[in-house]
Amino acid sequence: MKTAFIGHRQVLAKNIDYRLTEAIKYMINKGCRKFTMGTHGEFDRFALDTCIKLRKIYNDLDIEVAISSLSDIKKVGTFSSSAEVKTVMYETESIHYKRRITECNRKMIGTCDTLICYVDTLVYKSGAKEALRYAQKCGLEIINLYYE
């Protein structure tokens, strides 16, 4: 079992840390030990920080950061030490840079059973909303932490 995280670049919710922690604990209690997220926004950062904190309690968690281009490797170092997380890079270098994050999200979702997200479904257009729709189409269990 594997869980992905997708969210808007900016997180406005005040209690997102608590809700995110509870959602991850819920997945851990269901048997999930593998978590994956990107590097492009606040929600990704919150997800990574929360997984690393929870690894102190659940030391068998496997945390993976998906990068959409070689330049993102630098971002991973600012997020955490390389000993704390694994990195994965999907074949996106040949894709136009404006589509890389979208394609990376799709590939990441394709490896997972569950999506924990922070997505305002009322926004007209966003990459996070597009990823949520793709996860729904793929039949993933969805936990959306965004309150409308």
PDB file of C-alpha atoms in Angstrom:
ATOM      1  CA  MET A   1       0.000   0.000   0.000  1.00  0.00           C
ATOM      2  CA  LYS A   2       1.326   3.444  -0.950  1.00  0.00           C
ATOM      3  CA  THR A   3      -0.010   6.965  -0.429  1.00  0.00           C
ATOM      4  CA  ALA A   4       0.697  10.074  -2.507  1.00  0.00           C
ATOM      5  CA  PHE A   5       0.312  13.725  -1.526  1.00  0.00           C
ATOM      6  CA  ILE A   6      -0.908  16.456  -3.869  1.00  0.00           C
ATOM      7  CA  GLY A   7      -1.830  20.019  -2.983  1.00  0.00           C
ATOM      8  CA  HIS A   8      -1.868  23.650  -3.919  1.00  0.00           C
ATOM      9  CA  ARG A   9       1.377  25.597  -3.746  1.00  0.00           C
ATOM     10  CA  GLN A  10      -0.039  27.762  -0.968  1.00  0.00           C
ATOM     11  CA  VAL A  11      -1.808  26.328   2.086  1.00  0.00           C
ATOM     12  CA  LEU A  12      -4.188  28.695   3.836  1.00  0.00           C
ATOM     13  CA  ALA A  13      -5.638  26.303   6.428  1.00  0.00           C
ATOM     14  CA  LYS A  14      -4.551  27.103   9.971  1.00  0.00           C
ATOM     15  CA  ASN A  15      -4.774  23.570  11.361  1.00  0.00           C
ATOM     16  CA  ILE A  16      -3.362  21.665   8.398  1.00  0.00           C
ATOM     17  CA  ASP A  17      -0.564  20.127  10.513  1.00  0.00           C
ATOM     18  CA  TYR A  18      -3.065  18.396  12.789  1.00  0.00           C
ATOM     19  CA  ARG A  19      -5.359  17.231   9.970  1.00  0.00           C
ATOM     20  CA  LEU A  20      -2.417  15.996   7.902  1.00  0.00           C
ATOM     21  CA  THR A  21      -0.962  14.101  10.861  1.00  0.00           C
ATOM     22  CA  GLU A  22      -4.327  12.446  11.535  1.00  0.00           C
ATOM     23  CA  ALA A  23      -4.753  11.479   7.863  1.00  0.00           C
ATOM     24  CA  ILE A  24      -1.277   9.911   7.728  1.00  0.00           C
ATOM     25  CA  LYS A  25      -1.870   8.049  11.016  1.00  0.00           C
ATOM     26  CA  TYR A  26      -5.147   6.766   9.559  1.00  0.00           C
ATOM     27  CA  MET A  27      -3.257   5.374   6.567  1.00  0.00           C
ATOM     28  CA  ILE A  28      -0.553   3.888   8.792  1.00  0.00           C
ATOM     29  CA  ASN A  29      -3.244   2.137  10.839  1.00  0.00           C
ATOM     30  CA  LYS A  30      -4.616   0.709   7.582  1.00  0.00           C
ATOM     31  CA  GLY A  31      -1.174  -0.783   6.901  1.00  0.00           C
ATOM     32  CA  CYS A  32       0.386   1.846   4.655  1.00  0.00           C
ATOM     33  CA  ARG A  33       4.129   2.291   5.141  1.00  0.00           C
ATOM     34  CA  LYS A  34       5.069   3.991   1.848  1.00  0.00           C
ATOM     35  CA  PHE A  35       4.498   7.687   1.200  1.00  0.00           C
ATOM     36  CA  THR A  36       5.451   9.828  -1.782  1.00  0.00           C
ATOM     37  CA  MET A  37       5.246  13.552  -2.510  1.00  0.00           C
ATOM     38  CA  GLY A  38       6.666  16.202  -4.836  1.00  0.00           C
ATOM     39  CA  THR A  39       8.774  19.305  -4.201  1.00  0.00           C
ATOM     40  CA  HIS A  40       6.720  22.158  -5.584  1.00  0.00           C
ATOM     41  CA  GLY A  41       4.633  23.683  -2.847  1.00  0.00           C
ATOM     42  CA  GLU A  42       3.777  24.214   0.780  1.00  0.00           C
ATOM     43  CA  PHE A  43       1.596  21.121   0.963  1.00  0.00           C
ATOM     44  CA  ASP A  44       4.468  18.957  -0.302  1.00  0.00           C
ATOM     45  CA  ARG A  45       6.678  20.451   2.391  1.00  0.00           C
ATOM     46  CA  PHE A  46       4.056  19.902   5.115  1.00  0.00           C
ATOM     47  CA  ALA A  47       3.574  16.291   3.964  1.00  0.00           C
ATOM     48  CA  LEU A  48       7.302  15.565   3.984  1.00  0.00           C
ATOM     49  CA  ASP A  49       7.872  17.204   7.384  1.00  0.00           C
ATOM     50  CA  THR A  50       4.934  15.303   8.884  1.00  0.00           C
ATOM     51  CA  CYS A  51       6.079  11.955   7.489  1.00  0.00           C
ATOM     52  CA  ILE A  52       9.594  12.533   8.842  1.00  0.00           C
ATOM     53  CA  LYS A  53       8.183  13.409  12.292  1.00  0.00           C
ATOM     54  CA  LEU A  54       5.967  10.321  12.289  1.00  0.00           C
ATOM     55  CA  ARG A  55       8.911   8.118  11.315  1.00  0.00           C
ATOM     56  CA  LYS A  56      10.244   8.724  14.847  1.00  0.00           C
ATOM     57  CA  ILE A  57       7.199   6.778  16.090  1.00  0.00           C
ATOM     58  CA  TYR A  58       6.762   4.422  13.122  1.00  0.00           C
ATOM     59  CA  ASN A  59      10.379   3.751  12.170  1.00  0.00           C
ATOM     60  CA  ASP A  60       9.486   1.526   9.203  1.00  0.00           C
ATOM     61  CA  LEU A  61       8.017   4.333   7.068  1.00  0.00           C
ATOM     62  CA  ASP A  62       9.381   4.582   3.541  1.00  0.00           C
ATOM     63  CA  ILE A  63       9.384   8.232   2.402  1.00  0.00           C
ATOM     64  CA  GLU A  64       9.950   9.103  -1.243  1.00  0.00           C
ATOM     65  CA  VAL A  65      10.227  12.493  -2.923  1.00  0.00           C
ATOM     66  CA  ALA A  66       9.396  12.621  -6.629  1.00  0.00           C
ATOM     67  CA  ILE A  67      11.308  15.170  -8.650  1.00  0.00           C
ATOM     68  CA  SER A  68      10.159  16.425 -12.026  1.00  0.00           C
ATOM     69  CA  SER A  69      13.548  17.592 -13.324  1.00  0.00           C
ATOM     70  CA  LEU A  70      17.216  17.364 -12.436  1.00  0.00           C
ATOM     71  CA  SER A  71      17.162  20.910 -11.075  1.00  0.00           C
ATOM     72  CA  ASP A  72      14.725  19.750  -8.367  1.00  0.00           C
ATOM     73  CA  ILE A  73      17.463  17.685  -6.713  1.00  0.00           C
ATOM     74  CA  LYS A  74      18.640  20.875  -5.008  1.00  0.00           C
ATOM     75  CA  LYS A  75      15.150  21.355  -3.527  1.00  0.00           C
ATOM     76  CA  VAL A  76      15.216  17.926  -1.886  1.00  0.00           C
ATOM     77  CA  GLY A  77      18.323  18.936   0.060  1.00  0.00           C
ATOM     78  CA  THR A  78      16.533  21.987   1.440  1.00  0.00           C
ATOM     79  CA  PHE A  79      13.548  19.827   2.413  1.00  0.00           C
ATOM     80  CA  SER A  80      15.461  17.148   4.313  1.00  0.00           C
ATOM     81  CA  SER A  81      18.713  15.260   4.528  1.00  0.00           C
ATOM     82  CA  SER A  82      19.185  12.636   1.850  1.00  0.00           C
ATOM     83  CA  ALA A  83      19.382   9.968   4.578  1.00  0.00           C
ATOM     84  CA  GLU A  84      15.767  10.664   5.554  1.00  0.00           C
ATOM     85  CA  VAL A  85      14.167  10.233   2.141  1.00  0.00           C
ATOM     86  CA  LYS A  86      14.568   8.466  -1.158  1.00  0.00           C
ATOM     87  CA  THR A  87      14.219  10.356  -4.401  1.00  0.00           C
ATOM     88  CA  VAL A  88      12.622   9.147  -7.585  1.00  0.00           C
ATOM     89  CA  MET A  89      12.664  10.848 -10.942  1.00  0.00           C
ATOM     90  CA  TYR A  90      10.181   9.843 -13.573  1.00  0.00           C
ATOM     91  CA  GLU A  91      10.956  10.149 -17.276  1.00  0.00           C
ATOM     92  CA  THR A  92       9.896  13.793 -17.663  1.00  0.00           C
ATOM     93  CA  GLU A  93      13.056  15.571 -18.827  1.00  0.00           C
ATOM     94  CA  SER A  94      11.972  15.417 -22.486  1.00  0.00           C
ATOM     95  CA  ILE A  95       8.549  16.921 -21.707  1.00  0.00           C
ATOM     96  CA  HIS A  96       7.996  20.670 -21.981  1.00  0.00           C
ATOM     97  CA  TYR A  97       8.848  22.208 -18.606  1.00  0.00           C
ATOM     98  CA  LYS A  98       5.302  23.524 -18.106  1.00  0.00           C
ATOM     99  CA  ARG A  99       3.925  19.953 -18.254  1.00  0.00           C
ATOM    100  CA  ARG A 100       6.591  18.217 -16.143  1.00  0.00           C
ATOM    101  CA  ILE A 101       4.890  18.649 -12.778  1.00  0.00           C
ATOM    102  CA  THR A 102       1.577  17.408 -14.199  1.00  0.00           C
ATOM    103  CA  GLU A 103       3.232  14.365 -15.738  1.00  0.00           C
ATOM    104  CA  CYS A 104       5.224  13.678 -12.581  1.00  0.00           C
ATOM    105  CA  ASN A 105       2.004  13.852 -10.533  1.00  0.00           C
ATOM    106  CA  ARG A 106       0.313  11.372 -12.870  1.00  0.00           C
ATOM    107  CA  LYS A 107       3.197   8.933 -12.656  1.00  0.00           C
ATOM    108  CA  MET A 108       3.331   9.293  -8.879  1.00  0.00           C
ATOM    109  CA  ILE A 109      -0.437   8.724  -8.573  1.00  0.00           C
ATOM    110  CA  GLY A 110      -0.103   5.696 -10.828  1.00  0.00           C
ATOM    111  CA  THR A 111       2.057   3.970  -8.210  1.00  0.00           C
ATOM    112  CA  CYS A 112      -0.349   4.581  -5.306  1.00  0.00           C
ATOM    113  CA  ASP A 113      -3.535   3.304  -3.721  1.00  0.00           C
ATOM    114  CA  THR A 114      -4.464   6.460  -1.799  1.00  0.00           C
ATOM    115  CA  LEU A 115      -4.203  10.213  -2.279  1.00  0.00           C
ATOM    116  CA  ILE A 116      -4.060  12.632   0.618  1.00  0.00           C
ATOM    117  CA  CYS A 117      -4.591  16.062  -0.860  1.00  0.00           C
ATOM    118  CA  TYR A 118      -5.275  19.710  -0.186  1.00  0.00           C
ATOM    119  CA  VAL A 119      -7.362  20.742  -3.192  1.00  0.00           C
ATOM    120  CA  ASP A 120     -10.018  23.415  -3.552  1.00  0.00           C
ATOM    121  CA  THR A 121     -12.375  21.757  -6.021  1.00  0.00           C
ATOM    122  CA  LEU A 122     -14.117  25.065  -6.714  1.00  0.00           C
ATOM    123  CA  VAL A 123     -11.114  26.720  -8.347  1.00  0.00           C
ATOM    124  CA  TYR A 124     -11.430  27.089 -12.085  1.00  0.00           C
ATOM    125  CA  LYS A 125      -8.150  25.482 -13.034  1.00  0.00           C
ATOM    126  CA  SER A 126      -5.135  24.183 -11.137  1.00  0.00           C
ATOM    127  CA  GLY A 127      -2.569  21.440 -11.381  1.00  0.00           C
ATOM    128  CA  ALA A 128      -3.645  20.082  -8.007  1.00  0.00           C
ATOM    129  CA  LYS A 129      -7.266  19.857  -9.148  1.00  0.00           C
ATOM    130  CA  GLU A 130      -6.179  18.114 -12.346  1.00  0.00           C
ATOM    131  CA  ALA A 131      -4.161  15.594 -10.295  1.00  0.00           C
ATOM    132  CA  LEU A 132      -7.143  14.982  -7.998  1.00  0.00           C
ATOM    133  CA  ARG A 133      -9.380  14.262 -10.983  1.00  0.00           C
ATOM    134  CA  TYR A 134      -6.770  11.872 -12.382  1.00  0.00           C
ATOM    135  CA  ALA A 135      -6.569  10.039  -9.025  1.00  0.00           C
ATOM    136  CA  GLN A 136     -10.368   9.745  -8.962  1.00  0.00           C
ATOM    137  CA  LYS A 137     -10.313   8.341 -12.495  1.00  0.00           C
ATOM    138  CA  CYS A 138      -7.678   5.800 -11.392  1.00  0.00           C
ATOM    139  CA  GLY A 139      -9.879   4.715  -8.480  1.00  0.00           C
ATOM    140  CA  LEU A 140      -7.637   5.835  -5.613  1.00  0.00           C
ATOM    141  CA  GLU A 141      -9.032   6.371  -2.153  1.00  0.00           C
ATOM    142  CA  ILE A 142      -9.117  10.158  -1.682  1.00  0.00           C
ATOM    143  CA  ILE A 143      -8.669  12.105   1.551  1.00  0.00           C
ATOM    144  CA  ASN A 144      -9.084  15.814   0.790  1.00  0.00           C
ATOM    145  CA  LEU A 145      -8.017  18.045   3.682  1.00  0.00           C
ATOM    146  CA  TYR A 146      -9.333  21.223   2.063  1.00  0.00           C
ATOM    147  CA  TYR A 147     -12.408  22.671   3.785  1.00  0.00           C
ATOM    148  CA  GLU A 148     -14.698  24.687   1.523  1.00  0.00           C
TER     149      GLU A 148
END
